[in-house]
PDB file of C-alpha atoms in Angstrom:
ATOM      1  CA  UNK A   1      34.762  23.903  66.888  1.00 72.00           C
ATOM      2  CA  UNK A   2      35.167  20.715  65.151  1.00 84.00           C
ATOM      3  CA  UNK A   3      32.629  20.591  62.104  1.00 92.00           C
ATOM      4  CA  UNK A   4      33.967  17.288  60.455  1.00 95.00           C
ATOM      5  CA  UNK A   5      34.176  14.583  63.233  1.00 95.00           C
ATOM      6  CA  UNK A   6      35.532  11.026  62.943  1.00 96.00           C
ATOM      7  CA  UNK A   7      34.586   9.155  66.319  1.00 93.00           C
ATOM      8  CA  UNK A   8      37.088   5.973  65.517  1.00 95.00           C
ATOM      9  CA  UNK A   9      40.346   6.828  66.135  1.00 95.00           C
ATOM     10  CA  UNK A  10      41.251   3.158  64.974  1.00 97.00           C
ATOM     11  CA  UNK A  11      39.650  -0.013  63.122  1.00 97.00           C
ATOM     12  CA  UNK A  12      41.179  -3.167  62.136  1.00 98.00           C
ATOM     13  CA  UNK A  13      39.837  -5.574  59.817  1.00 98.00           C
ATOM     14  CA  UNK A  14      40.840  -8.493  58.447  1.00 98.00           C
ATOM     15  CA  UNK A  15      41.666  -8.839  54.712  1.00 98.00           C
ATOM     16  CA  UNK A  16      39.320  -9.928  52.843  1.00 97.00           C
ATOM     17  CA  UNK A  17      36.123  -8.018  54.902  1.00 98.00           C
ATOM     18  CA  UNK A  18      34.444  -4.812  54.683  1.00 98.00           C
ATOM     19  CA  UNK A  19      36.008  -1.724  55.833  1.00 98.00           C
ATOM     20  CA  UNK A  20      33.492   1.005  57.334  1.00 98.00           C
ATOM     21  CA  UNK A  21      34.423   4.606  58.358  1.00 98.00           C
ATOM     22  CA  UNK A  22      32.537   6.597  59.611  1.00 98.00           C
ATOM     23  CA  UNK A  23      32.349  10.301  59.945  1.00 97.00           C
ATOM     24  CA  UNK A  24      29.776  12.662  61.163  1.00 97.00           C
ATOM     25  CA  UNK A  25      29.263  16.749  60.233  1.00 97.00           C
ATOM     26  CA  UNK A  26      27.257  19.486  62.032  1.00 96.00           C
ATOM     27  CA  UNK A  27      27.113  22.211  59.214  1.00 92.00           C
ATOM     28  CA  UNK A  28      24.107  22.041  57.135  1.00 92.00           C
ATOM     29  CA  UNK A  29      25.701  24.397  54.104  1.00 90.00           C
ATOM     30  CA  UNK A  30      28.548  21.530  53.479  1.00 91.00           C
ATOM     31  CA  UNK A  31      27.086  20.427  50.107  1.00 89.00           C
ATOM     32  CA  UNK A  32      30.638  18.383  48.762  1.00 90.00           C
ATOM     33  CA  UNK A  33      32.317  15.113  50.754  1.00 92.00           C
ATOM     34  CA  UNK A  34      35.700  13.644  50.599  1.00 92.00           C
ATOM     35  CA  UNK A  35      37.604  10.852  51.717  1.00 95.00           C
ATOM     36  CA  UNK A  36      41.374  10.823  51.179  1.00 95.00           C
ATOM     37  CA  UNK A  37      43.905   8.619  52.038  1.00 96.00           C
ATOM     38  CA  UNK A  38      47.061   9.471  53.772  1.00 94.00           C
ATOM     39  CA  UNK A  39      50.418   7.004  54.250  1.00 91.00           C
ATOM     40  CA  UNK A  40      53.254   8.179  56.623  1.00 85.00           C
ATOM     41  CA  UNK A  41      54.926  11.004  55.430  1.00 80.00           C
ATOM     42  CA  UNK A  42      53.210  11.274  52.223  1.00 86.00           C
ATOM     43  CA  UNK A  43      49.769  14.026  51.633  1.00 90.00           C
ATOM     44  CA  UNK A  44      46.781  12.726  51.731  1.00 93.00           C
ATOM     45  CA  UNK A  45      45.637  11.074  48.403  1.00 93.00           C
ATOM     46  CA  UNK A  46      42.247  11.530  46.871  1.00 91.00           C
ATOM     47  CA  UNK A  47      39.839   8.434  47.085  1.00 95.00           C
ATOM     48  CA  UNK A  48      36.617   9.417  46.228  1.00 94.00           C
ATOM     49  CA  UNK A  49      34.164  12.206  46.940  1.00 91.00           C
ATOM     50  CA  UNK A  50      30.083  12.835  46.576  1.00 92.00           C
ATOM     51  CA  UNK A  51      27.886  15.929  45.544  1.00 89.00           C
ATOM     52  CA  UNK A  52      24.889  16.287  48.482  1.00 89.00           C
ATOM     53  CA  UNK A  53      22.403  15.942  45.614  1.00 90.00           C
ATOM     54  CA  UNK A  54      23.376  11.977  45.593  1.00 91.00           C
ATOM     55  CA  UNK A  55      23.246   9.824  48.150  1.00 94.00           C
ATOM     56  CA  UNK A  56      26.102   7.164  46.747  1.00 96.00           C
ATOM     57  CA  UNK A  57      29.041   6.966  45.089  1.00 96.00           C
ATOM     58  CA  UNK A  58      30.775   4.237  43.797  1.00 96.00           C
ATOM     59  CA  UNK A  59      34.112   3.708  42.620  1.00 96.00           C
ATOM     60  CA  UNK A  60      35.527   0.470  42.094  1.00 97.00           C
ATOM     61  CA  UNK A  61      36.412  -1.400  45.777  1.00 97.00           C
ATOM     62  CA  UNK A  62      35.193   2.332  47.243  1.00 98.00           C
ATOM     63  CA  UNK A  63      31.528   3.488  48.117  1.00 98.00           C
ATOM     64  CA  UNK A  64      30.164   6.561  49.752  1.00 98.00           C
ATOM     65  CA  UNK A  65      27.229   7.090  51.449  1.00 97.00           C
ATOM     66  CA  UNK A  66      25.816  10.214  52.208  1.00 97.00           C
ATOM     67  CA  UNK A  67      23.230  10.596  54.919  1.00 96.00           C
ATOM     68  CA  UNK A  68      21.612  14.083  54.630  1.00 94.00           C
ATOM     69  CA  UNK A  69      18.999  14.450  57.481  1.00 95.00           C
ATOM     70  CA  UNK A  70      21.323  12.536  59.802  1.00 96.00           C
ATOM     71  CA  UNK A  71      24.503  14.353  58.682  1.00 96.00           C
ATOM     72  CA  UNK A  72      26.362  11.077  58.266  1.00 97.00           C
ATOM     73  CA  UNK A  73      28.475   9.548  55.655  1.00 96.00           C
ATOM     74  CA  UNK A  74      30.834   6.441  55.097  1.00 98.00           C
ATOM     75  CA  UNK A  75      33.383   4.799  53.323  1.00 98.00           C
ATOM     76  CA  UNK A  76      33.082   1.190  52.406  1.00 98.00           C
ATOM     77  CA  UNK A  77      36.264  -1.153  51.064  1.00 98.00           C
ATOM     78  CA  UNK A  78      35.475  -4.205  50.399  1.00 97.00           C
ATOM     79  CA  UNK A  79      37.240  -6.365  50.177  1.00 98.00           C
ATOM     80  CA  UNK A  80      39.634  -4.772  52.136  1.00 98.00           C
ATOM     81  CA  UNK A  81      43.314  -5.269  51.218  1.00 97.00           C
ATOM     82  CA  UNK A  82      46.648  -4.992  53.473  1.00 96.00           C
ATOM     83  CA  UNK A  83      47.677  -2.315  51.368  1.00 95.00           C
ATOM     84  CA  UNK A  84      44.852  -0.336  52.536  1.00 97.00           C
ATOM     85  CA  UNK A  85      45.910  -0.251  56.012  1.00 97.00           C
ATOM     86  CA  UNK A  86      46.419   3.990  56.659  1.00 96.00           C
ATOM     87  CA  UNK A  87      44.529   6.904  58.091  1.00 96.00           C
ATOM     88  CA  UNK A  88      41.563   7.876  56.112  1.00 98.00           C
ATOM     89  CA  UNK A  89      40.198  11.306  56.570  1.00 97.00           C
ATOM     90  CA  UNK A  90      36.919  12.592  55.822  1.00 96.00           C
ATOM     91  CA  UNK A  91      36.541  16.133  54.521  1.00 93.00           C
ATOM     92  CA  UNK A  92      33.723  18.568  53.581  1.00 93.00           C
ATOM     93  CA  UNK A  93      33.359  22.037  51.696  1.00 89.00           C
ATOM     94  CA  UNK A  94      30.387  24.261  50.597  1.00 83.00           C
ATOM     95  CA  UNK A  95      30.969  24.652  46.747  1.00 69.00           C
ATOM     96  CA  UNK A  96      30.092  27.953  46.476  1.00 56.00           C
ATOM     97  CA  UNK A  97      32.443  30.405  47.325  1.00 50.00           C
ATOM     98  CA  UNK A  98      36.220  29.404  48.226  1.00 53.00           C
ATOM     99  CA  UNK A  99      36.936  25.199  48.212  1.00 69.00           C
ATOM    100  CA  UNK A 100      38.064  25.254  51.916  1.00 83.00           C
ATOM    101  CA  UNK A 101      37.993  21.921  52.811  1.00 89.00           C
ATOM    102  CA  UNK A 102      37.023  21.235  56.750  1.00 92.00           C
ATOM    103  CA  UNK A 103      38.534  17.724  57.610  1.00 94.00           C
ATOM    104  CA  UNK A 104      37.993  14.910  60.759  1.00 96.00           C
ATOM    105  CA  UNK A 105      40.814  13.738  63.005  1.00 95.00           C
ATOM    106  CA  UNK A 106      40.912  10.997  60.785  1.00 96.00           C
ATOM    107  CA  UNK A 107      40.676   6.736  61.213  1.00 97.00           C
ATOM    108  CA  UNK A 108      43.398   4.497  61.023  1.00 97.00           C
ATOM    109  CA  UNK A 109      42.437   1.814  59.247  1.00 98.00           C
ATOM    110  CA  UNK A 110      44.832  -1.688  59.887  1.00 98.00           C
ATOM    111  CA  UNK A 111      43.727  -4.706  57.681  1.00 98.00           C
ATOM    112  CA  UNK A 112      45.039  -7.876  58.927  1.00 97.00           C
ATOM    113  CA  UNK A 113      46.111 -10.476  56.298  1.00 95.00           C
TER     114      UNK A 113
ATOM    115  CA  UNK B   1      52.915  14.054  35.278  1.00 61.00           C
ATOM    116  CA  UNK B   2      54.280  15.639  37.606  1.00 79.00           C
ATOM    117  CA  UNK B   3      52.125  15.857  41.201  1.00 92.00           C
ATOM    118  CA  UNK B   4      51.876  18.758  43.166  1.00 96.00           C
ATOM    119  CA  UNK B   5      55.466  19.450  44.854  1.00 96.00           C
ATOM    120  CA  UNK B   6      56.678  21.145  47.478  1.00 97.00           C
ATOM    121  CA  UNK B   7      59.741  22.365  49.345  1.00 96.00           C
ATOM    122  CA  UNK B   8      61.884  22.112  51.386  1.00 97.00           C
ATOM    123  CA  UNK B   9      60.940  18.708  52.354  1.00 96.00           C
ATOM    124  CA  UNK B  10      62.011  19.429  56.379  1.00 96.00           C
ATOM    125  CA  UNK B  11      63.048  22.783  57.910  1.00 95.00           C
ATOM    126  CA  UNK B  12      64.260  23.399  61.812  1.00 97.00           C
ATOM    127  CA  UNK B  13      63.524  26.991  62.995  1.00 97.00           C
ATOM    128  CA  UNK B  14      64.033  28.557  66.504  1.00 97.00           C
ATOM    129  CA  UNK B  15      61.120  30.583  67.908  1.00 97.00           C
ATOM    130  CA  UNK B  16      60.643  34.515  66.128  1.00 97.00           C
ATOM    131  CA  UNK B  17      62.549  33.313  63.152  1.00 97.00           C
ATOM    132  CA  UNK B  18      60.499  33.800  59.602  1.00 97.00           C
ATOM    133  CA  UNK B  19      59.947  30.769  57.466  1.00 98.00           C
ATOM    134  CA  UNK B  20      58.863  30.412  53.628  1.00 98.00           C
ATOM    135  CA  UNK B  21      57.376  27.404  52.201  1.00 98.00           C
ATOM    136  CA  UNK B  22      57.125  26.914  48.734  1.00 98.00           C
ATOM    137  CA  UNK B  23      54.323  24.910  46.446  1.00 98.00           C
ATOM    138  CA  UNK B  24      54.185  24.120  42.711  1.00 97.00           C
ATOM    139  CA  UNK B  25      50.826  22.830  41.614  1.00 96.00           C
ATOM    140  CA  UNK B  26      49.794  20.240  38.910  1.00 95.00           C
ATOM    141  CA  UNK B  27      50.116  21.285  35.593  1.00 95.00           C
ATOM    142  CA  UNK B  28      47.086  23.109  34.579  1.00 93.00           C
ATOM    143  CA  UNK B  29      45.965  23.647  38.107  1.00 94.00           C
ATOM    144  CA  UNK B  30      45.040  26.833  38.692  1.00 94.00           C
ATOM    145  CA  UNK B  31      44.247  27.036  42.375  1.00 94.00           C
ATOM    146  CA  UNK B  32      46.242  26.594  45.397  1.00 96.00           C
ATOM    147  CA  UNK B  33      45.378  25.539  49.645  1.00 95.00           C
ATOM    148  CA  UNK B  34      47.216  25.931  52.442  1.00 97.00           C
ATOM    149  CA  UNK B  35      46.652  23.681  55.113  1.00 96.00           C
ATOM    150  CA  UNK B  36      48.267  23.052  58.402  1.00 97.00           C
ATOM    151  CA  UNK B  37      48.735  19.535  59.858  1.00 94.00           C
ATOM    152  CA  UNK B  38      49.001  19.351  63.679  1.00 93.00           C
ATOM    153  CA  UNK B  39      50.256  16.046  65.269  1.00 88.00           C
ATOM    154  CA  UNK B  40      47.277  13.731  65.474  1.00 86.00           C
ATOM    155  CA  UNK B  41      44.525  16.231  63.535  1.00 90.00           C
ATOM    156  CA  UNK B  42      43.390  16.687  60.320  1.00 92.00           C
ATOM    157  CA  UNK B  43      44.485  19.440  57.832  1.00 93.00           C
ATOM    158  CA  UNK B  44      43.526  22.645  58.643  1.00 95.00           C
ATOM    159  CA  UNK B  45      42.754  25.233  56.061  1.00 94.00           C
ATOM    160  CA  UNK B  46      44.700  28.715  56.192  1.00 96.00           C
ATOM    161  CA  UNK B  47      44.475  30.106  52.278  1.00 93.00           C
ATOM    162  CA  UNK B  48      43.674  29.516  49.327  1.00 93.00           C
ATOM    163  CA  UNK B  49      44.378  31.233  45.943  1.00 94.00           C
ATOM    164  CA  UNK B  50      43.506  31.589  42.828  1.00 93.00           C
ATOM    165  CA  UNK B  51      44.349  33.024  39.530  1.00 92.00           C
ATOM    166  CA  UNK B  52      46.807  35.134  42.071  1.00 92.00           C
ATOM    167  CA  UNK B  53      44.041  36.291  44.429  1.00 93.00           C
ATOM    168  CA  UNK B  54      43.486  35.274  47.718  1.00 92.00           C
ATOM    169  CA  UNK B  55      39.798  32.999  47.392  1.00 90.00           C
ATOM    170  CA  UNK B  56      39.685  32.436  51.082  1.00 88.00           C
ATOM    171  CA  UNK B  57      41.090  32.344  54.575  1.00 91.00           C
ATOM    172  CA  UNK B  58      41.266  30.222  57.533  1.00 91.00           C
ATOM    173  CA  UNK B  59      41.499  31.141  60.945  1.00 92.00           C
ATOM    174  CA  UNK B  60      44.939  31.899  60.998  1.00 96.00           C
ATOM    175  CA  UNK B  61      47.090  34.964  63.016  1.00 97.00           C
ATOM    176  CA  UNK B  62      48.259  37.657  60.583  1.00 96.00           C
ATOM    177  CA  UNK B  63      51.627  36.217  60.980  1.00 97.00           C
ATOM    178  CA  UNK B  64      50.754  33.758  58.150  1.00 98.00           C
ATOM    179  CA  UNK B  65      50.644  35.230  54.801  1.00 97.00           C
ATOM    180  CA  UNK B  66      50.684  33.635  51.035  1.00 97.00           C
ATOM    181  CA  UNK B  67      51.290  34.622  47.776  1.00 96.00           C
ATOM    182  CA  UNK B  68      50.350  32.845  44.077  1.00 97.00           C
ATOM    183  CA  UNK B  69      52.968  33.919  41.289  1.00 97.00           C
ATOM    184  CA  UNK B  70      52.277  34.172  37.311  1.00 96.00           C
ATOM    185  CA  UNK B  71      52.781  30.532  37.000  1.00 95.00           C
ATOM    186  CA  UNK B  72      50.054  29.154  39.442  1.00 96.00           C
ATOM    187  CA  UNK B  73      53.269  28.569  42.121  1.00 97.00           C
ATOM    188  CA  UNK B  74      52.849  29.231  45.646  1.00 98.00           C
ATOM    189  CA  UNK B  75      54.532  30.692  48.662  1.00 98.00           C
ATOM    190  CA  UNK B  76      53.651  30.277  52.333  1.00 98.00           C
ATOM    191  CA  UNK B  77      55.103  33.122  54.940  1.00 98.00           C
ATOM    192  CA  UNK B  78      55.202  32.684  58.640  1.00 98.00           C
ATOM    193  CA  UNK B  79      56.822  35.476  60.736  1.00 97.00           C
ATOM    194  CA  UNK B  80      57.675  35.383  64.287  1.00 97.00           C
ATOM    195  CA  UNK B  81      57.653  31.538  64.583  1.00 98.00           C
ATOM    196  CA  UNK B  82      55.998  30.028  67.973  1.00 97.00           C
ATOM    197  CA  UNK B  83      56.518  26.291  69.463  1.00 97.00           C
ATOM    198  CA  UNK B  84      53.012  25.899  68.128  1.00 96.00           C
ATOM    199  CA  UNK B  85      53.757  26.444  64.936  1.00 97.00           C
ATOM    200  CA  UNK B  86      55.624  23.462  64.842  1.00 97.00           C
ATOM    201  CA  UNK B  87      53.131  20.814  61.948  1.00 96.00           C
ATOM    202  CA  UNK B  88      53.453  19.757  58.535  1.00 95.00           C
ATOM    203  CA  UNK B  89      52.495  21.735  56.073  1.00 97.00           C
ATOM    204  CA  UNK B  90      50.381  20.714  53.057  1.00 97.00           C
ATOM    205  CA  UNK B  91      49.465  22.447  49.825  1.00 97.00           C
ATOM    206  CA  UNK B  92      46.796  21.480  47.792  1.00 95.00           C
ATOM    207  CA  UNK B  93      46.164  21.914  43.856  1.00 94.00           C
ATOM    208  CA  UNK B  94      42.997  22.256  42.259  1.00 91.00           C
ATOM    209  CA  UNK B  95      41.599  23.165  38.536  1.00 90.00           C
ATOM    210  CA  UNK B  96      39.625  25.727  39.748  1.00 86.00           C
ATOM    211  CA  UNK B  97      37.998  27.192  43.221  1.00 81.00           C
ATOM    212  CA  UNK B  98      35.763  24.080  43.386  1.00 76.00           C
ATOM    213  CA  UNK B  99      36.604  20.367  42.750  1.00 75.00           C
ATOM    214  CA  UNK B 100      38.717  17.817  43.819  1.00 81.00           C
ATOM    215  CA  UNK B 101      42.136  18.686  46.019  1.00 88.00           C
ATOM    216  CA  UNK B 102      45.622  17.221  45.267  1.00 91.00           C
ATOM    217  CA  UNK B 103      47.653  17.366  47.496  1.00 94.00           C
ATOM    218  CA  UNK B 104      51.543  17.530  47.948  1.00 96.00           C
ATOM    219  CA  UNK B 105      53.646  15.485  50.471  1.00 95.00           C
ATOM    220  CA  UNK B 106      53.971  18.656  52.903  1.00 96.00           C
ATOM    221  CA  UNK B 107      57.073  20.448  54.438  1.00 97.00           C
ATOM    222  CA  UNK B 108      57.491  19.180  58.114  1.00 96.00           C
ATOM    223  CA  UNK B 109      58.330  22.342  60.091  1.00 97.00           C
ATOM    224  CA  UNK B 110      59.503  22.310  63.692  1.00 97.00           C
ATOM    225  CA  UNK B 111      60.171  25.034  65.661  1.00 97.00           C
ATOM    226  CA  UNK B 112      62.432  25.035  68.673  1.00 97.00           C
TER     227      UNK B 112
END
């Protein structure tokens, strides 16, 4: 049962725009987001990440927004930047108890220059 | 600083062979994940340790099994290989149980 889902498979964008992923969760106890990075045989990387007691986070070209009642959150670039083309995966965890994180299938992101 | 490594970086296996996969975490980090990689999924979580004890466990078979040494390093065992087995295979670092995960650039592991 997937709890973390990411309904894009794909999005391209041209450089320059906004980037938005999306990614949707069905267990209310998450409490902890993530969105990491991941190039081609590399791990993922760690972008940035929000607590369920905000509802944005904002780090440089990088927000997250965290939708509580509708169980929704995104990732924002702008501008977006050929070197961000990759797949971006959204993750969740309940911070109590052990960090599991739960993860999407992930979005692969292509910015056009 | 050194990230999170891990090794071997590849590894072939035939089917009811035993593998071990091995994981040294950031410096200071006291916590290690597991996480399994399928083709065209996200990571999926299988242990994670800390401070030498097992913290948690994903739906895996018993045929998985971990261990966390003195020095925060990390071992991952898989006996009696299947096809299905056959993912990359990331460990994560962490300060403690909670927080932010760093992770390695996985062990690609197919089994034929």
């Amino acid at each position: 049962d997937q709890q973390v889902k990411q309904n894009s498979p794909s999005l391209s964008v041209q450089e320059g725009r906004i980037s938005i992923l999306n990614c949707d969760y069905t267990n209310s106890m998450f409490d902890y987001f993530l969105w990491y990075k991941k190039y081609p045989a590399e791990g993922p990387t760690f972008l940035i990440s929000i607590s369920s007691i905000k509802d944005k986070n904002e780090d440089g070209r990088f927000t997250v927004f965290l939708n509580k009642s509708a169980k929704h959150l995104s990732l924002h670039i702008v501008p977006s930047q050929p070197g961000d083309s990759a797949v971006y995966f959204c993750a969740a965890s309940k911070r109590t108890g052990a960090n599991n994180l739960f993860f999407g299938t992930g979005t692969r992101l292509t910015v056009i220059p | 600083d050194a990230g999170v490594t891990q090794s071997p970086t590849h590894l072939i296996k035939t089917r009811g062979q035993h593998v071990t996969l091995r994981c040294s975490p950031i410096s200071g980090h006291k916590s290690v994940s597991w996480y399994q990689q399928v083709l065209g999924q996200g990571p999926q979580f299988i242990f994670q340790y800390y401070e030498k004890e097992e913290r948690g466990r994903g739906n895996f078979p018993d045929r998985f099994s971990a261990r966390q040494f003195p020095n925060y390093s990390s071992e991952l065992n898989v006996n009696a290989l299947l096809l299905g087995d056959s993912a990359l295979y990331l460990c994560a670092s962490s300060v403690g149980v909670g927080g932010e995960q760093y992770f390695g650039p996985g062990t690609r592991l197919t089994v034929t």
